[in-house]
Tab-separated table of C-alpha atoms in Angstrom:
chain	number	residue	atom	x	y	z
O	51	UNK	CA	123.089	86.872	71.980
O	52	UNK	CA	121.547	89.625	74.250
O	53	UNK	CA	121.557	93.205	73.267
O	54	UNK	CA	120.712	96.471	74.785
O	55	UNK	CA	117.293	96.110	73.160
O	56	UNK	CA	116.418	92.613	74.896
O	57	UNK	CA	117.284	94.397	78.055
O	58	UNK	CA	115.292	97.388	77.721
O	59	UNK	CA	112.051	94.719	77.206
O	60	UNK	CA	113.003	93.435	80.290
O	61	UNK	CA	113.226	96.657	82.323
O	62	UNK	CA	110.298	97.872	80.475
O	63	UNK	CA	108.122	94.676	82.277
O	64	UNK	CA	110.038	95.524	85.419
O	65	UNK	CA	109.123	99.006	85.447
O	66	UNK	CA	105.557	99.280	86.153
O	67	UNK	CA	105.858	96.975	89.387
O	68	UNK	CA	108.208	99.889	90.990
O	69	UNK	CA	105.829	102.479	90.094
O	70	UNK	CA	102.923	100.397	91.648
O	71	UNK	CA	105.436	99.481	94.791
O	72	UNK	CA	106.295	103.671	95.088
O	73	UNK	CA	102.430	104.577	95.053
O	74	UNK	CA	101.808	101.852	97.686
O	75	UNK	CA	104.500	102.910	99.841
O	76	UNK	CA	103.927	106.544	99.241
O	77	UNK	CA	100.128	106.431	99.704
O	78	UNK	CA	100.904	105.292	103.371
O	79	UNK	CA	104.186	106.903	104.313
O	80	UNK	CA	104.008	110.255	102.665
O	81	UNK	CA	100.144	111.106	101.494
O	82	UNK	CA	98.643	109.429	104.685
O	83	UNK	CA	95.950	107.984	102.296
O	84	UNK	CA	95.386	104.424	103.884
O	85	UNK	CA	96.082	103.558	107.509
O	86	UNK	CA	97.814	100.112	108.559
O	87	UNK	CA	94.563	98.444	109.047
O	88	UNK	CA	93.215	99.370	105.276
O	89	UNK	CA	96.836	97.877	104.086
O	90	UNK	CA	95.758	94.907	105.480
O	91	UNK	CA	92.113	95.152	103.445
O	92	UNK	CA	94.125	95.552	100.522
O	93	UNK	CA	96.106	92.858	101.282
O	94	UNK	CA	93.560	90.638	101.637
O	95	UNK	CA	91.516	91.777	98.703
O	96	UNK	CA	94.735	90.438	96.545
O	97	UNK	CA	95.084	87.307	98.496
O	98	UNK	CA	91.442	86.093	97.958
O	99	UNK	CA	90.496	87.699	95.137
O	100	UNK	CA	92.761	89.749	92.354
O	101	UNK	CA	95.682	86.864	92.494
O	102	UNK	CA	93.295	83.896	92.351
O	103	UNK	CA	91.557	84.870	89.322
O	104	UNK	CA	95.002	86.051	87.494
O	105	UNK	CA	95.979	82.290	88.586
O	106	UNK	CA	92.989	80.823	86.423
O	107	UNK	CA	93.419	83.275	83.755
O	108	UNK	CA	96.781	82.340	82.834
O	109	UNK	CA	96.378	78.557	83.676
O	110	UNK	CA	93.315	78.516	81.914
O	111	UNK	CA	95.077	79.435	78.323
O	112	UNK	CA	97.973	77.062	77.955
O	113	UNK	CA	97.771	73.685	76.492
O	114	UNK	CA	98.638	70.720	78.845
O	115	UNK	CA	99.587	68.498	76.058
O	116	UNK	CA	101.798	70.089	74.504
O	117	UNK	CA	104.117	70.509	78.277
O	118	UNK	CA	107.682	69.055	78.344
O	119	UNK	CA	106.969	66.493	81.130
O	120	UNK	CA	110.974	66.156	81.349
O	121	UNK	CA	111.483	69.408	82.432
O	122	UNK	CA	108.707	69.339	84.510
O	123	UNK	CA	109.763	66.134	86.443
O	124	UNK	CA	113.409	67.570	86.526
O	125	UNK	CA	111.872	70.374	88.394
O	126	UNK	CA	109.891	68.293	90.469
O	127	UNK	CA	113.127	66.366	91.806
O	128	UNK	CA	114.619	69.937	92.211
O	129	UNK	CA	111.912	70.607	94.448
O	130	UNK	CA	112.436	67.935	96.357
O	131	UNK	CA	115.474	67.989	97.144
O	132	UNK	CA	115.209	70.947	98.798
O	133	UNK	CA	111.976	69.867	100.697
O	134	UNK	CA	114.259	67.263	101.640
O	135	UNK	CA	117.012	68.957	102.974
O	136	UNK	CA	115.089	71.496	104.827
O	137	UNK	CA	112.712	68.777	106.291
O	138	UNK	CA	116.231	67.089	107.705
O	139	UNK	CA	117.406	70.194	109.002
O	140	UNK	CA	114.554	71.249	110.829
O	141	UNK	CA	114.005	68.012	112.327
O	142	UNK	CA	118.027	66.936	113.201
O	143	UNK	CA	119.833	70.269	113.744
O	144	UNK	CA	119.479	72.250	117.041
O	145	UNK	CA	119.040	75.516	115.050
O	146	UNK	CA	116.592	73.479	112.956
O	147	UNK	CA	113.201	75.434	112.344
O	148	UNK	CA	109.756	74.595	110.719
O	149	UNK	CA	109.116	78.065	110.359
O	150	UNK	CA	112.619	79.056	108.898
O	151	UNK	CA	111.899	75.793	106.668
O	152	UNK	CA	108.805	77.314	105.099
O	153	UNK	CA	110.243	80.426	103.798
O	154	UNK	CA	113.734	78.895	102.980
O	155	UNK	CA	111.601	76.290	100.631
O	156	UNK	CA	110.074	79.768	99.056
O	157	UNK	CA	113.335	81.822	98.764
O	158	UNK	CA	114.732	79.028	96.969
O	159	UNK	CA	111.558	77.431	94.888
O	160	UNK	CA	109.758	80.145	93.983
O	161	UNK	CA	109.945	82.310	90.982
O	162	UNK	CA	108.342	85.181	89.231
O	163	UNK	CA	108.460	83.572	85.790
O	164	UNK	CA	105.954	85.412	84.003
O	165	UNK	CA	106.782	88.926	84.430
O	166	UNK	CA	110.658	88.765	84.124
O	167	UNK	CA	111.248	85.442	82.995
O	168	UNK	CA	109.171	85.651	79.320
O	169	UNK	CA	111.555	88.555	78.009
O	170	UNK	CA	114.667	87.343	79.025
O	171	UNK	CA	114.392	84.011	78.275
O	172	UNK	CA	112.646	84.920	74.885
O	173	UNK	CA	115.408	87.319	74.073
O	174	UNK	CA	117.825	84.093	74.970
O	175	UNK	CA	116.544	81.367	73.628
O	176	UNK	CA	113.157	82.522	71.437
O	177	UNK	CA	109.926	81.009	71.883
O	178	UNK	CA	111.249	77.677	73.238
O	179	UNK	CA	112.202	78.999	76.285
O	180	UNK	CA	108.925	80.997	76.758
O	181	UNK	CA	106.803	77.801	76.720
O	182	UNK	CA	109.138	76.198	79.166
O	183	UNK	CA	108.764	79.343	81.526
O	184	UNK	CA	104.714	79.626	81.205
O	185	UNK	CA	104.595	75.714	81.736
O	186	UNK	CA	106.448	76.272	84.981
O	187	UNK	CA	104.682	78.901	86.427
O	188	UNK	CA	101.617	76.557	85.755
O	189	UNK	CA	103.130	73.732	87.615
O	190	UNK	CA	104.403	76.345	90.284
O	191	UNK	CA	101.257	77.574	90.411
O	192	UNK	CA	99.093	74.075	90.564
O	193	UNK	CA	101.492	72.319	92.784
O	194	UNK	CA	104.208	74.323	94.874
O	195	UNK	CA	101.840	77.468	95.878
O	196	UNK	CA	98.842	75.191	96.571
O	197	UNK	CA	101.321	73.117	99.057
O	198	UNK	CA	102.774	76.177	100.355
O	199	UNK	CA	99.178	77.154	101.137
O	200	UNK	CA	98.570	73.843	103.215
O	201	UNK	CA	101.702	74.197	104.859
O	202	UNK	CA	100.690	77.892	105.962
O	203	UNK	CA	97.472	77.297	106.927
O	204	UNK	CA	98.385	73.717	108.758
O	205	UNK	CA	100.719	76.060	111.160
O	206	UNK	CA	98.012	79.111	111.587
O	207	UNK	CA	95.186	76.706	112.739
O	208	UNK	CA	97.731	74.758	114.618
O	209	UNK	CA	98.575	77.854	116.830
O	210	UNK	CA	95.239	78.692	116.306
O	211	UNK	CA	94.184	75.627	118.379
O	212	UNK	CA	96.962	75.748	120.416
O	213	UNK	CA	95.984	78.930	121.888
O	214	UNK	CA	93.041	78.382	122.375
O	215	UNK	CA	93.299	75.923	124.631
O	216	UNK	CA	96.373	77.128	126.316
O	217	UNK	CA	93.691	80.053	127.387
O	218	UNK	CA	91.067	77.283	128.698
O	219	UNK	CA	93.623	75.397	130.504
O	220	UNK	CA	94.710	79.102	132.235
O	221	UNK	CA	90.551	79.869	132.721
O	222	UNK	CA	90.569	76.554	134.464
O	223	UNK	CA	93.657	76.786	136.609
O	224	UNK	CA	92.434	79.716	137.834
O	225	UNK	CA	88.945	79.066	139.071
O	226	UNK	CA	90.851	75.545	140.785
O	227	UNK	CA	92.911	77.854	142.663
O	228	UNK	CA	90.471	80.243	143.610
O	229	UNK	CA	88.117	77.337	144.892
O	230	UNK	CA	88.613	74.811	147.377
O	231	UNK	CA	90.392	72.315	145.267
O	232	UNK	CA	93.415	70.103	146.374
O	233	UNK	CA	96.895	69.887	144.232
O	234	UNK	CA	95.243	66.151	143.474
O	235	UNK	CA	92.588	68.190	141.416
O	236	UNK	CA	94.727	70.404	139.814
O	237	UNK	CA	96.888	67.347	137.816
O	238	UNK	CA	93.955	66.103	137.325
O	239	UNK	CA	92.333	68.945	135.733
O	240	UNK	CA	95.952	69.040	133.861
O	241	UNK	CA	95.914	65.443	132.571
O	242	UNK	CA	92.117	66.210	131.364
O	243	UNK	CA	93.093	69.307	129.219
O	244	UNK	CA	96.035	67.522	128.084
O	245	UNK	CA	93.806	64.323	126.830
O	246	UNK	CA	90.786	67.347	125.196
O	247	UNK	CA	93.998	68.897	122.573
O	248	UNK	CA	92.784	68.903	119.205
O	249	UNK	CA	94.215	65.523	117.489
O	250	UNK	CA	95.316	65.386	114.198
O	251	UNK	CA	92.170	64.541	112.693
O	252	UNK	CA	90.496	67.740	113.910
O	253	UNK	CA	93.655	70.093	112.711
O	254	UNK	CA	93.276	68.339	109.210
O	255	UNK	CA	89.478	69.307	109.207
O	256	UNK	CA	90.059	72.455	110.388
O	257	UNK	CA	92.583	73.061	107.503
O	258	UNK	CA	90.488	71.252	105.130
O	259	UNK	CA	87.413	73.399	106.178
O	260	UNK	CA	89.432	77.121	105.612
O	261	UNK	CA	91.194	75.581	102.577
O	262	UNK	CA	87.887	75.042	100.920
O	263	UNK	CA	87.219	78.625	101.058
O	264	UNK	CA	90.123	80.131	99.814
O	265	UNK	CA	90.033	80.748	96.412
O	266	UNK	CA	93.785	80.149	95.749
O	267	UNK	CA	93.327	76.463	96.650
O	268	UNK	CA	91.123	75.780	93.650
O	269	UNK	CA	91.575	78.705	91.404
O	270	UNK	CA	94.743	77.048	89.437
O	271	UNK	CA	92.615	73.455	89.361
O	272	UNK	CA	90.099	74.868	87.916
O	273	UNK	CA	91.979	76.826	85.275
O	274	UNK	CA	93.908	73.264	84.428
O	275	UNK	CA	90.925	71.780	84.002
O	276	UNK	CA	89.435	74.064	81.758
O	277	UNK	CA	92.793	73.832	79.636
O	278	UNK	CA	92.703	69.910	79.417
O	279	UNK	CA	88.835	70.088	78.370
O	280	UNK	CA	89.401	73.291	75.943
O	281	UNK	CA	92.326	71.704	74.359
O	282	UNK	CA	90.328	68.170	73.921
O	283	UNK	CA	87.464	69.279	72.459
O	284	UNK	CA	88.947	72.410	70.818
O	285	UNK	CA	86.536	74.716	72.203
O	286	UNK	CA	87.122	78.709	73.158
O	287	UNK	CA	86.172	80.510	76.500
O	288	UNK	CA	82.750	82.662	75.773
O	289	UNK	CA	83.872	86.508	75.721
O	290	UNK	CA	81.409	87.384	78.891
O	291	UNK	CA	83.214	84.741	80.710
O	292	UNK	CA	86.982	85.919	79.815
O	293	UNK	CA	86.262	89.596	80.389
O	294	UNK	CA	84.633	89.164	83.655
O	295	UNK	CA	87.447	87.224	84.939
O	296	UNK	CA	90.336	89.711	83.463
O	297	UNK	CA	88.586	92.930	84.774
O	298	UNK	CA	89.954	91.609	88.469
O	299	UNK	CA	92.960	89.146	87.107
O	300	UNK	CA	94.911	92.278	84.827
O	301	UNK	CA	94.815	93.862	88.303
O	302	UNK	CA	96.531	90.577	89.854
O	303	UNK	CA	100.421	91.928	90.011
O	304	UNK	CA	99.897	95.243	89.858
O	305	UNK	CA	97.912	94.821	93.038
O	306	UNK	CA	100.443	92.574	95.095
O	307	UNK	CA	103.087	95.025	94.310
O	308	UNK	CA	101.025	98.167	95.934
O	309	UNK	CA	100.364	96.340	98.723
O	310	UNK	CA	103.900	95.220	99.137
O	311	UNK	CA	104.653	98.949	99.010
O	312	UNK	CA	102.090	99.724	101.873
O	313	UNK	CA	103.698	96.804	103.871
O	314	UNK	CA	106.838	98.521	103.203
O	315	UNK	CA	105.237	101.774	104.746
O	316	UNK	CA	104.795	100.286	108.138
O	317	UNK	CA	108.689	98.968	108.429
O	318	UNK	CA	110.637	101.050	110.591
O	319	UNK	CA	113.580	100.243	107.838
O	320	UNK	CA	113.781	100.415	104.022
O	321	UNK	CA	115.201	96.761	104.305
O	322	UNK	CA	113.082	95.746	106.863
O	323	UNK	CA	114.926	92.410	107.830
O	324	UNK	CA	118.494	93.195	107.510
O	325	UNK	CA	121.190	92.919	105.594
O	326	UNK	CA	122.356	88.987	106.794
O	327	UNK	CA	118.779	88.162	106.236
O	328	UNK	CA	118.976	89.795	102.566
O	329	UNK	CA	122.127	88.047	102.026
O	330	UNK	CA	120.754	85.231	102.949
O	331	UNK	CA	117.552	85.275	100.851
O	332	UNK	CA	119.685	86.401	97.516
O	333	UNK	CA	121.974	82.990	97.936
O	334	UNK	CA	118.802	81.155	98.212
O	335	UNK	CA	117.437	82.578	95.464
O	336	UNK	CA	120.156	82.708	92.810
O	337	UNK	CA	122.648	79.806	93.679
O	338	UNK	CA	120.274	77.103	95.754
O	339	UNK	CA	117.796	77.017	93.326
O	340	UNK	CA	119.559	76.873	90.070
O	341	UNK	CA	121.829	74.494	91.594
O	342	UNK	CA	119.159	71.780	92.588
O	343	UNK	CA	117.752	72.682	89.272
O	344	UNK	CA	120.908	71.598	87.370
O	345	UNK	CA	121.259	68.627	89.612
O	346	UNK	CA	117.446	67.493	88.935
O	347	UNK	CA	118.001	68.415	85.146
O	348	UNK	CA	121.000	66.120	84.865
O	349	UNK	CA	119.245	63.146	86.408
O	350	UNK	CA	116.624	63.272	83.456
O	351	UNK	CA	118.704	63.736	81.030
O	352	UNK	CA	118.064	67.127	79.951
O	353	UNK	CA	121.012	68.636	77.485
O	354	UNK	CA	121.451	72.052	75.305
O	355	UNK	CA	119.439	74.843	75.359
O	356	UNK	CA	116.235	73.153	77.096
O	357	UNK	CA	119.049	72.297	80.302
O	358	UNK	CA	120.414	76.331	80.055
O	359	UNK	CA	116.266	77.094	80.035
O	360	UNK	CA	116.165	74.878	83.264
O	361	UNK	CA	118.592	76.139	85.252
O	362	UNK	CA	118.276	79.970	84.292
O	363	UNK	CA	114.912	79.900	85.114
O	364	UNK	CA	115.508	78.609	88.396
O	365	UNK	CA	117.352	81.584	89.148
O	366	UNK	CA	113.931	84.173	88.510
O	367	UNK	CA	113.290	86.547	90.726
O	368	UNK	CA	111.281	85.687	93.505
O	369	UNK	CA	107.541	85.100	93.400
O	370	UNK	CA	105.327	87.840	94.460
O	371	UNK	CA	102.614	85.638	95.628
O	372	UNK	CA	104.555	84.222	98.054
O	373	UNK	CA	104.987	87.488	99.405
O	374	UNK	CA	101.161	87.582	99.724
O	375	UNK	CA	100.838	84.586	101.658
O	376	UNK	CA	103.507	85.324	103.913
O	377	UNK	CA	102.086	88.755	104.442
O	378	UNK	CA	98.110	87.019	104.856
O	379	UNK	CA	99.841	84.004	107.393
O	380	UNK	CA	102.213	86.341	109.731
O	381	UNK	CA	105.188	84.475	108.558
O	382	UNK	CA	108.129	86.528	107.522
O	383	UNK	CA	106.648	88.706	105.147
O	384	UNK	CA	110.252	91.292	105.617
O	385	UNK	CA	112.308	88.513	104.284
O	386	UNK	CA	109.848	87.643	101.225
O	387	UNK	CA	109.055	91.549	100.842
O	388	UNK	CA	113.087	91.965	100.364
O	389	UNK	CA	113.627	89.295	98.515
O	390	UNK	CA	111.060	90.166	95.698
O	391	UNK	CA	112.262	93.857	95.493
O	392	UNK	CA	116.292	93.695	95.182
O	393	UNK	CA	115.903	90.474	93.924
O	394	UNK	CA	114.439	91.824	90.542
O	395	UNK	CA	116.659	94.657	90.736
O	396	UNK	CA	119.751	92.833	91.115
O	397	UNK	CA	118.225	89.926	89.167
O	398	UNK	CA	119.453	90.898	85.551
O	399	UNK	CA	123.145	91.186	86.039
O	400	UNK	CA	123.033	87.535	87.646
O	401	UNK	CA	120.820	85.944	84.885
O	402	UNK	CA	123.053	87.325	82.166
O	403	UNK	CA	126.203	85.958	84.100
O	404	UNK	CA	124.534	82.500	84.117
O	405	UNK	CA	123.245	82.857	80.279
O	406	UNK	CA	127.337	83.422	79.515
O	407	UNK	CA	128.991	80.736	81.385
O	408	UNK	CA	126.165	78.523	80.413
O	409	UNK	CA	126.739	78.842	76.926
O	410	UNK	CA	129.971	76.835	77.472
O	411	UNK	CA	128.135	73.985	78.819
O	412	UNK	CA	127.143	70.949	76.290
């Protein structure tokens, strides 16, 4: 049973990510300390560095044989049946979107397991429940954020391209008209720029070629890979190695949640997309998730406390690092910015109500 001393561990790990969010907001909107374009720097310098090496840090020290692969295959159908759903939405409704997709699939997916989800679901269910929350950040972390990635960088360089050569096919227009050129040239010209778009291929090695210098893409591989090869051969990280990655990684959250307070700074409202949008983010977040989480958890056969585990932590806050990528790709970084700050605040209340009506469920 939860008492007022398991929630005052939890609010003591929330804490410190408000006062980072009120210095970032405050160092922009009140002190005038950084201007819009340094917010960005900062942004980036969590995106590509401070969140990457927190990533391998944290993957890095758990032991992959030891993970409950039927929890981690019920959350893998989970997953998919959102990806699913969204995908056929997108692609068969007339309000359909690709880009509403993408940030529906992280309002509903991803969680901030590690800094709420460890002392609530300790306090709930003891240690159990802990491993079952750190193994599915890793998996979040190796799998789910490195596809998000692909997905937001497929789009950027797609536009990217896009652009580009809508701006060739306008410089060449242009000097056709200007010149003695008949209509006969100017389809032809057309059909010509039309052949010369970027196929597939070329987005994929575009993608491929940014992808391979981002750190996030690799970060989390290479901390599951030191893992497997630490836990095989029982072997421990040298001490110069470990401190020079924490001296950037301890800064990983703390980081995200400052710059999420400068993007804050430069909205012309405190809830910078709305209420319908907020409304809409929350029932993502606390009702889509758990419930394809249930549904996935029930098709392997998952039962008592491990199946309450499951499905509570399903309904997590939402993950700060998707906030970062949203923010670093131009894709609704209001709704994600939202969703991560009233999420956790209203996130307690709704985890408790689904740890008590859970508790009749065998």
């Amino acid at each position: 049973m939860i008492g007022w001393g398991d929630v005052y561990k939890v609010v003591v790990a929330m804490a410190p990510l408000y006062v980072a969010l009120v210095l970032g907001y405050g160092s922009m909107k009140w002190w005038r300390i950084f201007t819009p374009e340094q917010g960005e720097a900062i942004n980036r310098l969590v995106c590509y560095f401070t969140l990457p090496l927190f990533t391998f840090e944290f993957t890095a020290h758990i032991d992959p044989f030891k993970m409950n692969y039927l929890f981690i295959g019920a959350d893998a159908i989970a997953k998919v049946i959102i990806v699913t759903i969204l995908a056929l939405w997108a692609k068969c409704c007339s309000k359909g979107s690709y880009c509403w997709s993408i940030t529906s699939f992280s309002l509903s997916t991803l969680t901030n397991s590690l800094v709420v989800g460890v002392p609530l679901l300790q306090a709930m269910y003891g240690n159990m429940a802990v491993d079952l929350v750190v193994q599915a950040s890793v998996i979040q972390a190796i799998v789910w954020l490195t596809i998000l990635l692909f997905v937001l960088e497929t789009r950027r360089s797609g536009n990217d391209l896009y652009a580009n050569n809508n701006n060739n096919n306008d410089n060449n227009t242009a000097a056709l008209a200007f010149g003695d050129k008949t209509s006969k040239d100017l389809e032809e010209s057309a059909k010509k720029d039309d052949e010369d778009r970027p196929s597939f291929c070329s987005l994929m090695k575009t993608v491929g070629l940014k992808l391979a210098m981002n750190p996030n893409s690799y970060a989390c591989i290479l901390g599951i890979t030191w893992a497997f090869l630490a836990n095989r051969f029982h072997f421990q990280m040298p001490s110069i190695m470990e401190g020079s990655i924490l001296i950037m990684s301890r800064a990983g959250i703390g980081t995200a949640m400052f710059s999420m307070g400068l993007f804050m700074a430069m909205q012309k409202k405190l809830i910078a997309c709305g209420p319908s949008l907020t409304v809409f983010g929350m029932a993502l977040r606390f009702f889509a998730g758990p419930l394809t989480m249930a549904i996935g958890s029930v098709a392997v056969g998952l039962h008592g406390d491990v199946l309450r585990v499951a499905i509570i932590q399903a309904a997590l806050p939402q993950s700060i690092t998707s906030f970062i990528y949203a923010k670093e790709y131009g894709l609704h970084a209001d709704v994600l910015s939202t969703a991560v700050i009233f999420g956790m605040i209203v996130s307690l209340p709704v985890l408790i109500g689904y740890y008590a009506v859970l508790e009749f469920v065998h």
